[in-house]
């Protein structure tokens, strides 16, 4: 659950630190005081899109940090460990937005991405916005609500994946059937090219070896002459270096017996003597192996000419020929598969069978959930003064199916304008739609697994006794999880376990928003203000006290 929220220089908030409690809480205040700013700040910490417009005027950055208790959420801790974040009993999400619109995200003090904030946020908070009743008219939103309520999200993803596999298999089959002649020509050309390069048997590292060997063979005479010359100067000619150094070493060693100062020089000369001896031995071995081999030189040149001819033909460098051959062989394998229409047909049929099996499971789950959801929403609608209304979830078959399954979902209502159930958009008025939307949101929240629910003015368009019932419904939800509601209705606010008041004031010519927790007396005063009237009288205070007794 949400424990702490810190906001810095966000819109019209300069500095705000909030400690959240369990149960049902409300956020109230005058229109324009900034009640929804708290929700906007929290969504920023949960990974929503950021821009420089959220930074308070005159500041260089905005910052939001939210702390959650995740001791009862093992799936969140598992996700944190899997993504290399610390996983204690608390989770800190932090977001910083600078004046250039760039944002930085952190999870438990480590750098993260906005996408990672969104991923972990799905386990933590469920936000119902004040315009939810408008999105409720969209078919995709209705389908998502039903699937979420039924816990079918994983199966929906499997169905989507199976549909894509089936579609790709069908496209491959169609392409093979329609372009058989072109594929055959491409295959014939590739087979000829592969045979030619395969016959060359050119290895991946062969070119470098050929180049080294060619340079050695082409300059064999110079190499032999050079080795013999070096051997003569160093060891074999009269007055060779080796003999001269041996004499120097012997003389210095004998002299060092009279003056130890010469020992170091003698040792250095002996070292030179040993290294020179090793160099001479190495040169002799090289001279013994070195030989003129015109035949091998001609063979290497013929091989290099053949390789160069193929490289020029296919416009690549010689070392690139093996990779070119491998690419052609892969493409040839693909063409061979594409030419096998029977195999492609079998693959498409198998993919279709897999899709239909998964989509059938999804349809069964939706059918069961549709019946349950229809009855449950109808019951909540009756509590919200829509006693004549009947909510239904219709599943409309789609020929051949789609990525989301074999049916479209349509919310229908009967009894409001006749007995026949009709699509929601064609039956409900604005006020009725708000109440139906609230009924659906309350129901889906009951089945949700997230610990924190936030309702942002979802009670728009209702009042009187219905508002009191809405407050009771939210109070019941607060017994199971943490609930926060932004509201203008005193009947809803009076049902809360705790209440915050949002106010706006001008300080040094700057308009700022603040939030303060209300004690019992403060709640009476705030509820009285919400009940209306230019002046708050003792009568409105008494009415507020009566409302608060119901909580």
Short mmCIF file of C-alpha atoms in Angstrom, two decimals:
data_model
loop_
_atom_site.label_atom_id
_atom_site.label_comp_id
_atom_site.label_asym_id
_atom_site.label_seq_id
_atom_site.Cartn_x
_atom_site.Cartn_y
_atom_site.Cartn_z
CA UNK A 1 0.00 0.00 0.00
CA UNK A 2 0.99 3.64 -0.44
CA UNK A 3 2.75 4.95 2.67
CA UNK A 4 4.38 8.26 1.79
CA UNK A 5 4.32 10.78 -1.05
CA UNK A 6 6.79 13.66 -1.44
CA UNK A 7 6.18 16.38 -4.04
CA UNK A 8 8.63 19.19 -4.91
CA UNK A 9 7.89 22.12 -7.27
CA UNK A 10 5.10 20.30 -9.11
CA UNK A 11 2.54 22.57 -10.90
CA UNK A 12 1.40 24.78 -7.97
CA UNK A 13 2.88 22.70 -5.14
CA UNK A 14 6.20 23.91 -3.74
CA UNK A 15 6.88 21.28 -1.06
CA UNK A 16 4.49 18.63 0.21
CA UNK A 17 4.99 15.50 2.29
CA UNK A 18 2.02 13.20 2.89
CA UNK A 19 1.70 10.14 5.15
CA UNK A 20 -1.09 7.79 4.03
CA UNK A 21 -3.25 5.63 6.30
CA UNK A 22 -5.15 2.43 5.68
CA UNK A 23 -8.88 2.29 4.94
CA UNK A 24 -10.94 4.83 3.03
CA UNK A 25 -9.72 8.42 2.77
CA UNK A 26 -11.03 11.43 0.87
CA UNK A 27 -9.44 14.54 -0.59
CA UNK A 28 -11.73 17.57 -0.60
CA UNK A 29 -11.49 21.30 -1.20
CA UNK A 30 -12.64 24.19 -3.34
CA UNK A 31 -12.76 23.78 -7.11
CA UNK A 32 -9.35 24.64 -8.60
CA UNK A 33 -7.52 24.17 -5.29
CA UNK A 34 -5.41 21.39 -6.80
CA UNK A 35 -7.05 18.18 -5.60
CA UNK A 36 -6.21 16.26 -8.76
CA UNK A 37 -2.60 17.48 -8.68
CA UNK A 38 -1.84 14.82 -6.06
CA UNK A 39 -3.12 12.14 -8.44
CA UNK A 40 -1.12 13.62 -11.33
CA UNK A 41 2.04 13.64 -9.21
CA UNK A 42 1.52 10.02 -8.19
CA UNK A 43 1.00 8.93 -11.82
CA UNK A 44 4.30 10.62 -12.68
CA UNK A 45 6.05 8.46 -10.06
CA UNK A 46 4.27 5.46 -11.60
CA UNK A 47 5.85 6.08 -15.01
CA UNK A 48 3.38 8.26 -16.90
CA UNK A 49 4.68 10.60 -19.63
CA UNK A 50 6.53 13.63 -18.32
CA UNK A 51 7.07 17.11 -19.78
CA UNK A 52 8.42 20.44 -18.60
CA UNK A 53 4.88 21.77 -18.11
CA UNK A 54 4.64 20.05 -14.71
CA UNK A 55 7.49 22.16 -13.27
CA UNK A 56 6.33 24.99 -11.00
CA UNK A 57 6.89 28.41 -12.50
CA UNK A 58 10.35 29.78 -11.73
CA UNK A 59 11.85 26.37 -10.80
CA UNK A 60 14.38 24.29 -12.71
CA UNK A 61 12.97 20.84 -11.93
CA UNK A 62 10.06 18.93 -10.38
CA UNK A 63 10.44 15.85 -8.22
CA UNK A 64 8.00 13.21 -6.95
CA UNK A 65 8.81 10.25 -4.69
CA UNK A 66 6.34 7.57 -3.55
CA UNK A 67 7.01 4.93 -0.90
CA UNK A 68 5.02 1.67 -0.83
CA UNK A 69 4.81 -1.15 1.70
CA UNK A 70 5.34 -4.34 -0.36
CA UNK A 71 5.75 -6.82 2.50
CA UNK A 72 2.53 -8.56 1.37
CA UNK A 73 3.40 -8.45 -2.35
CA UNK A 74 5.87 -11.29 -3.11
CA UNK A 75 5.36 -10.86 -6.85
CA UNK A 76 6.68 -7.29 -6.64
CA UNK A 77 9.75 -8.37 -4.69
CA UNK A 78 10.37 -11.15 -7.24
CA UNK A 79 10.14 -8.58 -10.08
CA UNK A 80 12.60 -6.28 -8.30
CA UNK A 81 15.14 -9.08 -7.84
CA UNK A 82 14.71 -10.21 -11.45
CA UNK A 83 15.49 -6.65 -12.59
CA UNK A 84 18.51 -6.22 -10.27
CA UNK A 85 16.85 -3.83 -7.79
CA UNK A 86 16.95 -4.03 -4.00
CA UNK A 87 13.89 -5.85 -2.65
CA UNK A 88 13.14 -5.00 0.98
CA UNK A 89 9.75 -4.54 2.60
CA UNK A 90 9.53 -0.98 1.23
CA UNK A 91 9.65 0.23 -2.36
CA UNK A 92 10.67 3.77 -3.31
CA UNK A 93 9.73 5.11 -6.75
CA UNK A 94 11.22 8.50 -7.67
CA UNK A 95 10.91 10.69 -10.76
CA UNK A 96 12.70 13.95 -11.58
CA UNK A 97 11.74 16.18 -14.55
CA UNK A 98 14.04 19.01 -15.66
CA UNK A 99 13.26 22.24 -17.50
CA UNK A 100 14.15 20.62 -20.84
CA UNK A 101 11.41 18.03 -20.42
CA UNK A 102 13.88 15.20 -19.76
CA UNK A 103 13.07 12.89 -16.89
CA UNK A 104 15.08 10.53 -14.70
CA UNK A 105 13.55 7.57 -12.90
CA UNK A 106 14.77 5.64 -9.86
CA UNK A 107 13.66 2.45 -8.12
CA UNK A 108 15.01 2.00 -4.58
CA UNK A 109 17.75 4.51 -5.37
CA UNK A 110 18.94 2.81 -8.58
CA UNK A 111 18.46 4.27 -12.06
CA UNK A 112 15.45 2.85 -13.89
CA UNK A 113 13.31 3.53 -16.96
CA UNK A 114 9.80 4.96 -17.09
CA UNK A 115 8.69 1.62 -18.54
CA UNK A 116 10.00 -0.17 -15.45
CA UNK A 117 8.08 2.27 -13.24
CA UNK A 118 4.92 1.45 -15.21
CA UNK A 119 5.53 -2.28 -14.94
CA UNK A 120 5.92 -2.33 -11.17
CA UNK A 121 3.17 0.28 -10.76
CA UNK A 122 0.58 -2.13 -12.19
CA UNK A 123 0.93 -4.20 -9.00
CA UNK A 124 0.65 -1.22 -6.68
CA UNK A 125 -2.07 1.26 -7.67
CA UNK A 126 -5.29 1.21 -9.70
CA UNK A 127 -6.52 4.70 -10.66
CA UNK A 128 -10.09 5.33 -11.80
CA UNK A 129 -10.30 8.71 -13.50
CA UNK A 130 -13.19 11.15 -13.56
CA UNK A 131 -13.72 10.52 -17.29
CA UNK A 132 -13.91 6.72 -16.97
CA UNK A 133 -17.58 6.77 -18.02
CA UNK A 134 -16.53 8.22 -21.40
CA UNK A 135 -14.00 5.48 -22.16
CA UNK A 136 -16.61 2.95 -21.06
CA UNK A 137 -18.38 3.53 -24.39
CA UNK A 138 -15.41 2.13 -26.35
CA UNK A 139 -15.57 -1.51 -27.31
CA UNK A 140 -11.89 -2.16 -26.53
CA UNK A 141 -12.30 -0.64 -23.05
CA UNK A 142 -15.31 -2.87 -22.38
CA UNK A 143 -13.37 -5.95 -23.46
CA UNK A 144 -10.39 -4.99 -21.29
CA UNK A 145 -12.66 -4.50 -18.25
CA UNK A 146 -14.27 -7.91 -18.67
CA UNK A 147 -10.92 -9.67 -19.17
CA UNK A 148 -9.40 -7.88 -16.18
CA UNK A 149 -12.38 -8.72 -13.97
CA UNK A 150 -12.15 -12.39 -15.01
CA UNK A 151 -8.37 -12.55 -14.55
CA UNK A 152 -7.87 -13.54 -18.19
CA UNK A 153 -4.95 -11.21 -18.96
CA UNK A 154 -2.41 -14.03 -19.37
CA UNK A 155 -4.70 -16.04 -21.66
CA UNK A 156 -5.44 -12.91 -23.73
CA UNK A 157 -1.70 -12.48 -24.34
CA UNK A 158 -1.34 -16.15 -25.34
CA UNK A 159 -4.25 -15.82 -27.78
CA UNK A 160 -2.68 -12.69 -29.31
CA UNK A 161 0.65 -14.45 -29.75
CA UNK A 162 -1.02 -17.53 -31.31
CA UNK A 163 -2.98 -15.29 -33.68
CA UNK A 164 0.20 -13.61 -34.89
CA UNK A 165 1.86 -16.98 -35.50
CA UNK A 166 -1.19 -18.14 -37.46
CA UNK A 167 -1.29 -14.92 -39.49
CA UNK A 168 2.43 -15.13 -40.34
CA UNK A 169 2.05 -18.78 -41.39
CA UNK A 170 -0.89 -17.85 -43.59
CA UNK A 171 1.04 -14.99 -45.17
CA UNK A 172 3.98 -17.30 -45.91
CA UNK A 173 1.65 -19.81 -47.54
CA UNK A 174 -0.03 -17.11 -49.63
CA UNK A 175 3.31 -15.67 -50.73
CA UNK A 176 4.58 -19.11 -51.72
CA UNK A 177 1.41 -19.87 -53.67
CA UNK A 178 1.28 -16.53 -55.50
CA UNK A 179 5.02 -16.11 -56.14
CA UNK A 180 5.97 -19.71 -56.91
CA UNK A 181 7.49 -18.84 -60.31
CA UNK A 182 9.61 -15.96 -58.97
CA UNK A 183 10.76 -18.08 -56.04
CA UNK A 184 11.73 -20.86 -58.41
CA UNK A 185 13.89 -18.46 -60.48
CA UNK A 186 15.57 -17.10 -57.36
CA UNK A 187 16.19 -20.62 -56.10
CA UNK A 188 17.74 -21.72 -59.42
CA UNK A 189 20.13 -18.76 -59.46
CA UNK A 190 21.12 -19.28 -55.83
CA UNK A 191 21.78 -22.99 -56.38
CA UNK A 192 24.22 -22.13 -59.22
CA UNK A 193 25.99 -19.46 -57.11
CA UNK A 194 26.23 -21.76 -54.10
CA UNK A 195 27.71 -24.56 -56.23
CA UNK A 196 30.33 -22.18 -57.64
CA UNK A 197 31.46 -20.81 -54.28
CA UNK A 198 31.24 -24.19 -52.57
CA UNK A 199 33.53 -25.66 -55.25
CA UNK A 200 36.06 -22.95 -54.42
CA UNK A 201 36.24 -24.34 -50.82
CA UNK A 202 37.51 -21.03 -49.55
CA UNK A 203 37.93 -21.00 -45.77
CA UNK A 204 37.16 -18.07 -43.49
CA UNK A 205 40.80 -17.42 -42.47
CA UNK A 206 42.46 -18.72 -45.64
CA UNK A 207 43.07 -15.37 -47.33
CA UNK A 208 45.34 -14.09 -44.57
CA UNK A 209 47.39 -17.30 -44.72
CA UNK A 210 47.68 -17.14 -48.51
CA UNK A 211 48.86 -13.55 -48.36
CA UNK A 212 51.61 -14.36 -45.83
CA UNK A 213 52.78 -17.43 -47.77
CA UNK A 214 52.79 -15.58 -51.09
CA UNK A 215 54.96 -12.77 -49.74
CA UNK A 216 57.39 -15.33 -48.28
CA UNK A 217 57.66 -17.38 -51.48
CA UNK A 218 57.87 -14.33 -53.75
CA UNK A 219 60.83 -12.99 -51.77
CA UNK A 220 62.47 -16.33 -51.00
CA UNK A 221 65.79 -15.45 -52.73
CA UNK A 222 66.12 -12.19 -50.81
CA UNK A 223 65.24 -13.92 -47.54
CA UNK A 224 67.90 -16.63 -48.09
CA UNK A 225 70.57 -14.07 -49.08
CA UNK A 226 69.75 -11.94 -46.07
CA UNK A 227 69.98 -14.87 -43.67
CA UNK A 228 73.36 -15.99 -45.08
CA UNK A 229 74.74 -12.45 -44.92
CA UNK A 230 73.65 -12.12 -41.28
CA UNK A 231 75.22 -15.49 -40.40
CA UNK A 232 78.50 -14.45 -42.03
CA UNK A 233 78.73 -11.15 -40.15
CA UNK A 234 77.67 -12.63 -36.83
CA UNK A 235 79.43 -16.00 -36.77
CA UNK A 236 81.03 -17.43 -39.93
CA UNK A 237 83.25 -14.78 -41.54
CA UNK A 238 86.78 -14.04 -40.39
CA UNK A 239 86.50 -11.45 -37.64
CA UNK A 240 82.80 -12.32 -37.02
CA UNK A 241 81.03 -10.61 -34.14
CA UNK A 242 80.62 -13.82 -32.18
CA UNK A 243 84.41 -14.43 -32.02
CA UNK A 244 85.18 -10.82 -31.13
CA UNK A 245 82.63 -10.78 -28.27
CA UNK A 246 83.93 -14.12 -26.97
CA UNK A 247 87.44 -12.59 -26.77
CA UNK A 248 86.14 -9.50 -24.96
CA UNK A 249 84.19 -11.62 -22.49
CA UNK A 250 87.21 -13.80 -21.71
CA UNK A 251 89.50 -10.80 -21.25
CA UNK A 252 87.14 -8.90 -18.97
CA UNK A 253 86.43 -11.95 -16.84
CA UNK A 254 90.16 -12.44 -16.18
CA UNK A 255 90.68 -8.74 -15.43
CA UNK A 256 87.76 -8.71 -13.00
CA UNK A 257 89.89 -10.90 -10.71
CA UNK A 258 92.15 -7.82 -10.19
CA UNK A 259 89.38 -5.20 -10.04
CA UNK A 260 85.84 -6.20 -9.03
CA UNK A 261 84.53 -3.02 -10.67
CA UNK A 262 84.78 -4.85 -14.02
CA UNK A 263 82.53 -7.71 -12.90
CA UNK A 264 79.32 -5.90 -13.84
CA UNK A 265 80.62 -5.05 -17.33
CA UNK A 266 81.84 -8.63 -17.78
CA UNK A 267 78.39 -9.93 -16.82
CA UNK A 268 76.70 -7.65 -19.35
CA UNK A 269 79.03 -8.79 -22.14
CA UNK A 270 78.37 -12.43 -21.20
CA UNK A 271 74.64 -11.72 -21.50
CA UNK A 272 75.18 -10.28 -24.99
CA UNK A 273 77.28 -13.33 -25.80
CA UNK A 274 74.44 -15.69 -24.82
CA UNK A 275 71.78 -13.73 -26.75
CA UNK A 276 73.99 -13.54 -29.83
CA UNK A 277 74.56 -17.28 -29.68
CA UNK A 278 70.78 -17.85 -29.55
CA UNK A 279 70.25 -15.49 -32.51
CA UNK A 280 72.88 -17.34 -34.56
CA UNK A 281 71.27 -20.71 -33.82
CA UNK A 282 67.87 -19.39 -34.86
CA UNK A 283 69.27 -17.97 -38.11
CA UNK A 284 70.92 -21.30 -38.98
CA UNK A 285 67.65 -23.17 -38.47
CA UNK A 286 65.84 -20.62 -40.67
CA UNK A 287 68.52 -20.86 -43.41
CA UNK A 288 68.30 -24.67 -43.38
CA UNK A 289 64.52 -24.57 -43.95
CA UNK A 290 64.40 -21.68 -46.41
CA UNK A 291 64.30 -22.80 -50.01
CA UNK A 292 63.23 -21.55 -53.41
CA UNK A 293 59.96 -23.27 -54.44
CA UNK A 294 58.71 -21.87 -57.77
CA UNK A 295 56.09 -24.60 -58.07
CA UNK A 296 54.47 -23.76 -54.72
CA UNK A 297 54.64 -20.05 -55.55
CA UNK A 298 52.78 -20.67 -58.81
CA UNK A 299 50.19 -22.79 -56.97
CA UNK A 300 49.56 -20.05 -54.38
CA UNK A 301 49.23 -17.41 -57.11
CA UNK A 302 46.71 -19.54 -59.00
CA UNK A 303 44.68 -19.97 -55.81
CA UNK A 304 44.73 -16.24 -55.09
CA UNK A 305 43.72 -15.43 -58.68
CA UNK A 306 40.72 -17.77 -58.41
CA UNK A 307 39.62 -16.20 -55.14
CA UNK A 308 40.06 -12.65 -56.49
CA UNK A 309 38.04 -13.52 -59.61
CA UNK A 310 35.07 -14.62 -57.49
CA UNK A 311 35.41 -11.62 -55.18
CA UNK A 312 35.33 -9.21 -58.18
CA UNK A 313 32.41 -11.10 -59.68
CA UNK A 314 30.27 -10.73 -56.58
CA UNK A 315 31.67 -7.31 -55.62
CA UNK A 316 33.04 -8.18 -52.20
CA UNK A 317 36.47 -8.38 -50.61
CA UNK A 318 38.11 -11.86 -50.63
CA UNK A 319 37.71 -12.41 -46.84
CA UNK A 320 33.94 -11.76 -47.22
CA UNK A 321 33.34 -14.70 -49.59
CA UNK A 322 32.68 -17.34 -46.84
CA UNK A 323 30.03 -15.11 -45.20
CA UNK A 324 28.44 -14.50 -48.61
CA UNK A 325 28.22 -18.25 -49.21
CA UNK A 326 26.69 -18.82 -45.76
CA UNK A 327 24.03 -16.17 -46.44
CA UNK A 328 23.14 -17.74 -49.78
CA UNK A 329 22.86 -21.15 -48.17
CA UNK A 330 20.48 -19.80 -45.51
CA UNK A 331 18.32 -18.10 -48.11
CA UNK A 332 18.32 -21.28 -50.22
CA UNK A 333 17.09 -23.19 -47.18
CA UNK A 334 14.27 -20.67 -46.74
CA UNK A 335 13.31 -21.01 -50.39
CA UNK A 336 13.26 -24.76 -50.12
CA UNK A 337 10.84 -24.48 -47.20
CA UNK A 338 8.77 -21.91 -49.11
CA UNK A 339 8.62 -24.20 -52.11
CA UNK A 340 7.16 -26.98 -49.95
CA UNK A 341 3.52 -25.92 -50.12
CA UNK A 342 2.36 -29.04 -48.28
CA UNK A 343 4.62 -28.20 -45.33
CA UNK A 344 3.45 -24.58 -45.33
CA UNK A 345 -0.19 -25.70 -45.40
CA UNK A 346 0.44 -28.06 -42.49
CA UNK A 347 2.16 -25.30 -40.54
CA UNK A 348 -0.70 -22.85 -41.13
CA UNK A 349 -3.26 -25.49 -40.16
CA UNK A 350 -1.38 -26.31 -36.95
CA UNK A 351 -1.11 -22.60 -36.08
CA UNK A 352 -4.83 -22.14 -36.69
CA UNK A 353 -5.65 -25.15 -34.52
CA UNK A 354 -3.48 -23.78 -31.69
CA UNK A 355 -5.13 -20.36 -31.98
CA UNK A 356 -8.66 -21.75 -31.99
CA UNK A 357 -7.92 -23.95 -28.96
CA UNK A 358 -6.62 -21.01 -26.92
CA UNK A 359 -9.33 -18.65 -28.19
CA UNK A 360 -11.94 -21.28 -27.24
CA UNK A 361 -10.60 -21.30 -23.67
CA UNK A 362 -10.76 -17.52 -23.65
CA UNK A 363 -14.34 -17.55 -24.91
CA UNK A 364 -15.38 -19.98 -22.17
CA UNK A 365 -13.77 -17.78 -19.52
CA UNK A 366 -15.44 -14.69 -20.93
CA UNK A 367 -18.84 -16.38 -21.09
CA UNK A 368 -18.68 -17.36 -17.43
CA UNK A 369 -17.37 -13.95 -16.38
CA UNK A 370 -19.98 -12.14 -18.52
CA UNK A 371 -22.84 -13.83 -16.67
CA UNK A 372 -21.32 -13.17 -13.24
CA UNK A 373 -20.44 -9.58 -14.10
CA UNK A 374 -23.91 -8.86 -15.45
CA UNK A 375 -25.58 -10.00 -12.23
CA UNK A 376 -23.06 -8.25 -9.96
CA UNK A 377 -23.18 -4.88 -11.77
CA UNK A 378 -27.00 -5.05 -11.86
CA UNK A 379 -26.98 -5.47 -8.08
CA UNK A 380 -24.74 -2.42 -7.58
CA UNK A 381 -26.87 -0.45 -10.05
CA UNK A 382 -29.92 -1.12 -7.90
CA UNK A 383 -28.04 0.29 -4.91
CA UNK A 384 -27.30 3.40 -7.00
CA UNK A 385 -31.00 4.13 -7.67
CA UNK A 386 -31.05 2.33 -11.01
CA UNK A 387 -33.40 -0.35 -9.74
CA UNK A 388 -35.14 -0.74 -13.10
CA UNK A 389 -31.85 -1.23 -14.91
CA UNK A 390 -30.38 -4.57 -15.92
CA UNK A 391 -26.74 -4.86 -16.96
CA UNK A 392 -25.66 -7.46 -19.49
CA UNK A 393 -22.38 -8.37 -21.18
CA UNK A 394 -22.94 -9.58 -24.74
CA UNK A 395 -20.32 -11.60 -26.62
CA UNK A 396 -20.63 -10.98 -30.36
CA UNK A 397 -18.91 -13.63 -32.56
CA UNK A 398 -16.23 -12.47 -35.01
CA UNK A 399 -15.75 -14.49 -38.16
CA UNK A 400 -12.26 -16.07 -38.24
CA UNK A 401 -11.37 -14.33 -34.96
CA UNK A 402 -8.95 -11.54 -34.13
CA UNK A 403 -5.86 -11.10 -31.97
CA UNK A 404 -8.13 -10.50 -28.96
CA UNK A 405 -10.26 -13.63 -29.51
CA UNK A 406 -13.33 -14.99 -31.25
CA UNK A 407 -15.79 -12.37 -30.02
CA UNK A 408 -16.27 -8.70 -29.41
CA UNK A 409 -17.52 -7.56 -26.02
CA UNK A 410 -20.50 -5.22 -25.76
CA UNK A 411 -21.94 -3.78 -22.53
CA UNK A 412 -25.72 -3.53 -22.67
CA UNK A 413 -28.39 -2.15 -20.38
CA UNK A 414 -32.04 -3.12 -20.29
CA UNK A 415 -34.97 -1.68 -18.38
CA UNK A 416 -33.91 1.98 -18.47
CA UNK A 417 -35.62 2.77 -21.76
CA UNK A 418 -37.64 -0.36 -22.44
CA UNK A 419 -37.18 -4.01 -21.58
CA UNK A 420 -34.86 -4.91 -24.44
CA UNK A 421 -31.17 -4.69 -23.57
CA UNK A 422 -29.38 -2.24 -25.85
CA UNK A 423 -25.77 -1.01 -26.15
CA UNK A 424 -24.75 1.28 -23.32
CA UNK A 425 -24.15 4.30 -25.56
CA UNK A 426 -27.70 4.16 -26.95
CA UNK A 427 -29.58 3.80 -23.68
CA UNK A 428 -27.96 5.58 -20.74
CA UNK A 429 -28.13 9.31 -20.12
CA UNK A 430 -25.10 11.18 -18.82
CA UNK A 431 -26.09 10.77 -15.15
CA UNK A 432 -27.04 7.14 -15.61
CA UNK A 433 -23.80 6.44 -17.44
CA UNK A 434 -21.81 7.92 -14.55
CA UNK A 435 -23.57 5.66 -12.06
CA UNK A 436 -23.21 2.57 -14.26
CA UNK A 437 -19.52 3.37 -14.73
CA UNK A 438 -19.11 3.71 -10.96
CA UNK A 439 -20.91 0.39 -10.41
CA UNK A 440 -18.51 -1.33 -12.83
CA UNK A 441 -15.47 0.31 -11.26
CA UNK A 442 -16.50 -0.70 -7.75
CA UNK A 443 -17.09 -4.26 -8.90
CA UNK A 444 -13.82 -4.58 -10.83
CA UNK A 445 -11.92 -3.01 -7.91
CA UNK A 446 -13.25 -5.72 -5.61
CA UNK A 447 -11.73 -8.36 -7.86
CA UNK A 448 -8.46 -6.46 -8.43
CA UNK A 449 -5.30 -7.57 -6.63
CA UNK A 450 -3.68 -4.14 -6.25
CA UNK A 451 -3.54 -2.86 -2.65
CA UNK A 452 -4.31 0.81 -3.39
CA UNK A 453 -7.37 2.13 -5.26
CA UNK A 454 -7.76 5.79 -6.23
CA UNK A 455 -11.03 7.33 -7.46
CA UNK A 456 -10.61 10.77 -9.01
CA UNK A 457 -14.04 12.48 -8.97
CA UNK A 458 -15.80 9.40 -10.31
CA UNK A 459 -18.96 10.52 -8.47
CA UNK A 460 -19.61 13.34 -10.97
CA UNK A 461 -23.29 13.55 -11.93
CA UNK A 462 -24.75 11.99 -8.78
CA UNK A 463 -26.01 13.41 -5.51
CA UNK A 464 -28.45 13.04 -2.64
CA UNK A 465 -29.14 9.55 -1.37
CA UNK A 466 -27.18 8.00 -4.25
CA UNK A 467 -24.06 9.88 -3.14
CA UNK A 468 -24.46 8.44 0.36
CA UNK A 469 -24.65 4.92 -1.10
CA UNK A 470 -21.51 5.61 -3.16
CA UNK A 471 -19.75 6.63 0.03
CA UNK A 472 -20.84 3.41 1.73
CA UNK A 473 -19.60 1.32 -1.20
CA UNK A 474 -16.21 3.01 -1.09
CA UNK A 475 -16.13 2.62 2.71
CA UNK A 476 -16.72 -1.13 2.27
CA UNK A 477 -13.86 -1.27 -0.23
CA UNK A 478 -11.69 0.50 2.33
CA UNK A 479 -12.18 -2.41 4.69
CA UNK A 480 -10.34 -4.65 2.22
CA UNK A 481 -7.65 -2.31 0.84
CA UNK A 482 -6.45 1.27 0.82
CA UNK A 483 -8.91 3.61 -0.96
CA UNK A 484 -8.45 7.31 -1.75
CA UNK A 485 -11.22 9.34 -3.36
CA UNK A 486 -11.13 12.92 -4.69
CA UNK A 487 -14.70 14.17 -4.25
CA UNK A 488 -16.98 17.22 -4.09
CA UNK A 489 -19.80 15.34 -2.37
CA UNK A 490 -20.20 15.72 1.40
CA UNK A 491 -22.14 12.43 1.56
CA UNK A 492 -19.08 10.60 0.18
CA UNK A 493 -16.51 12.49 2.27
CA UNK A 494 -18.49 11.82 5.45
CA UNK A 495 -18.10 8.04 4.96
CA UNK A 496 -14.29 8.21 4.96
CA UNK A 497 -12.06 6.95 7.75
CA UNK A 498 -9.81 9.98 7.24
CA UNK A 499 -9.99 13.21 5.27
CA UNK A 500 -7.57 15.74 3.81
CA UNK A 501 -8.42 19.28 2.76
CA UNK A 502 -6.79 20.93 -0.24
CA UNK A 503 -6.47 24.69 -0.17
CA UNK A 504 -4.91 27.33 -2.39
CA UNK A 505 -3.29 30.55 -1.22
CA UNK A 506 -1.10 33.34 -2.59
CA UNK A 507 2.30 33.81 -0.96
CA UNK A 508 4.69 36.53 -2.15
CA UNK A 509 2.62 36.89 -5.29
CA UNK A 510 2.79 33.14 -6.07
CA UNK A 511 -0.25 30.84 -5.96
CA UNK A 512 0.48 27.62 -4.06
CA UNK A 513 -1.55 24.56 -3.14
CA UNK A 514 -1.40 22.80 0.22
CA UNK A 515 -2.95 19.71 1.78
CA UNK A 516 -3.76 19.36 5.48
CA UNK A 517 -5.20 16.40 7.43
CA UNK A 518 -8.46 17.20 9.24
CA UNK A 519 -9.33 16.33 12.82
CA UNK A 520 -12.92 15.82 13.96
CA UNK A 521 -13.63 19.53 14.23
CA UNK A 522 -11.95 20.23 10.90
CA UNK A 523 -14.03 17.56 9.20
CA UNK A 524 -17.24 19.08 10.55
CA UNK A 525 -16.21 22.47 9.19
CA UNK A 526 -15.19 21.05 5.78
CA UNK A 527 -18.33 18.91 5.38
CA UNK A 528 -20.41 21.99 6.30
CA UNK A 529 -18.62 23.97 3.58
CA UNK A 530 -19.31 21.20 1.07
CA UNK A 531 -23.02 21.21 1.99
CA UNK A 532 -23.21 24.74 0.55
CA UNK A 533 -24.20 28.21 1.47
CA UNK A 534 -22.41 31.53 1.49
CA UNK A 535 -22.01 31.38 5.24
CA UNK A 536 -21.44 28.28 7.36
CA UNK A 537 -24.07 28.34 10.10
CA UNK A 538 -24.61 26.18 13.13
CA UNK A 539 -27.41 24.45 11.21
CA UNK A 540 -25.04 23.36 8.42
CA UNK A 541 -22.51 22.28 11.05
CA UNK A 542 -25.19 20.18 12.74
CA UNK A 543 -26.07 18.63 9.41
CA UNK A 544 -22.37 17.86 8.87
CA UNK A 545 -22.17 16.20 12.30
CA UNK A 546 -25.19 14.06 11.42
CA UNK A 547 -23.53 12.95 8.19
CA UNK A 548 -20.32 12.07 10.01
CA UNK A 549 -22.20 9.84 12.45
CA UNK A 550 -22.95 7.43 9.60
CA UNK A 551 -19.28 6.58 8.97
#
